Amino acid sequence: MSFIVAFAVSLLASMAVAGPASAGEGGHRTWHVQVGSESSDQEIQGMAFLPSEIFINERDTVMWHANAAEIHTVTFLAAGQPLTDFNPFDPNELQQRGKDYYDGQSYYNSGIMANVDVPGFPAVKDYSLTFPREGNFTYYCLVHGKMMKGTVHVRDRGTDYPYNQGDYNRASRVQAQSIIRDGEQLDESLAEQASNHKVMAGGDDGVAMVMRFVQPTVTVHRGDWVTFANTGMGAPHTVTFGNEPANIFAPSGDPTDFSGGDLSSGILLPGAVFKVKFQTEGTFKYICALHDYMGMVGKVIVVD
C-alpha cells in the first residue's frame, strides 16, 4: 500500500502549492494518464494507471499513453458485465472497441497497449475517450484484472478542478518510483527462494512484476531435475526451449526426458510449476515466450 500512500501525499503537497484549477468558461480539456510503468531495463513492470483516479468535467477528454513494454488494456466493461480472466484469443479483448466518446454503459476497449512492438500482439501507443456525461466510471486492464484498475470522475461542466495536470504528473512520478522499489524488493525475495534446482519464473505481488527468470543461469548434473515456479499473483509466463511452438499457450515436448530440442511448458499461471529432467550434458537456452523481448531469458548448464 506504500505506493498508494505516496500518491495521496504527493497530491496533497501539490495542492498546497498550486491550489485548485479553474475550469474556465470555454472549451474542454484533455487529460493524460500513463498506462503502466517500468524500470530502465524493463525488468520491473508496474501494475497501475498513473494516476489511477482523475477528476474531469463533462466534455473533457482523457488520453491514455502506453508507458511500459508489458501489455495492458484500458477497458470499460458493459453494465452488468463481469471481469473475467484475460483471453488472448478473443478479438474483443485484443482490439479497440467502442466509439470515441463514452456512453457510460457499453463495452469500450483500447486494445492491447505497449510502448514497444510486441511479438504476436497488435499493440497501440495511445487511446482517448471524451466523456459527455457526469458520473464515476471505473475501468480495468483486462490482462491484470482487479489488480490494475482506474476511475474517471466526471463532474458538471464548469466545476473547478481539484488538481491540474502537473499535480497528477508529480504524484504519478512518486508512485512510479515506489512501484520500482517494490519490484526490487520482490526481486530480492525471489532470489532468496531460487537455487540451481529451482528457478523462479518471474513474479508479481499485485503492485510490481519481475520480468526475469531468477536465477537465470543454473548448473546441474546429468539426470537432475530443475523446477521452474511461477509464484506470482497475476502474470503468466512460459518456459520454452528450442523453437517456439505454433501455440505458445499449450505445452509441448516431454519434460521428464529432455535431451535438447523443442520443449515448452505452455502457459504457467500463478502458482504453477514446470519440472524438467535433463538427460544430456550441454548448455540449454530457454525463454519466456511472452516476455523474452523484455529480456526474460535463461540457460541451464548440464555437466556430468
mmCIF file with all atom_site columns, C-alpha atoms in Angstrom, residues 56 86 98 150 178 219-220 233 257 280 302:
data_model
loop_
_atom_site.group_PDB
_atom_site.id
_atom_site.type_symbol
_atom_site.label_atom_id
_atom_site.label_alt_id
_atom_site.label_comp_id
_atom_site.label_asym_id
_atom_site.label_entity_id
_atom_site.label_seq_id
_atom_site.pdbx_PDB_ins_code
_atom_site.Cartn_x
_atom_site.Cartn_y
_atom_site.Cartn_z
_atom_site.occupancy
_atom_site.B_iso_or_equiv
_atom_site.pdbx_formal_charge
_atom_site.auth_seq_id
_atom_site.auth_comp_id
_atom_site.auth_asym_id
_atom_site.auth_atom_id
_atom_site.pdbx_PDB_model_num
ATOM 1  C CA . ILE A 1 56  ? -12.535 15.906  -15.054 1.00 0.00 ? 56  ILE A CA 1
ATOM 2  C CA . PHE A 1 86  ? -7.802  -12.432 -19.968 1.00 0.00 ? 86  PHE A CA 1
ATOM 3  C CA . GLY A 1 98  ? -16.434 1.436   -28.863 1.00 0.00 ? 98  GLY A CA 1
ATOM 4  C CA . GLY A 1 150 ? -8.640  3.206   -12.531 1.00 0.00 ? 150 GLY A CA 1
ATOM 5  C CA . SER A 1 178 ? 7.530   3.482   -5.276  1.00 0.00 ? 178 SER A CA 1
ATOM 6  C CA . THR A 1 219 ? 24.315  -25.562 -13.347 1.00 0.00 ? 219 THR A CA 1
ATOM 7  C CA . VAL A 1 220 ? 23.129  -29.117 -12.639 1.00 0.00 ? 220 VAL A CA 1
ATOM 8  C CA . MET A 1 233 ? -0.465  -13.355 -8.295  1.00 0.00 ? 233 MET A CA 1
ATOM 9  C CA . ASP A 1 257 ? 13.237  -36.902 -20.531 1.00 0.00 ? 257 ASP A CA 1
ATOM 10 C CA . THR A 1 280 ? 22.322  -34.890 -21.635 1.00 0.00 ? 280 THR A CA 1
ATOM 11 C CA . VAL A 1 302 ? 24.301  -29.609 -17.548 1.00 0.00 ? 302 VAL A CA 1
#
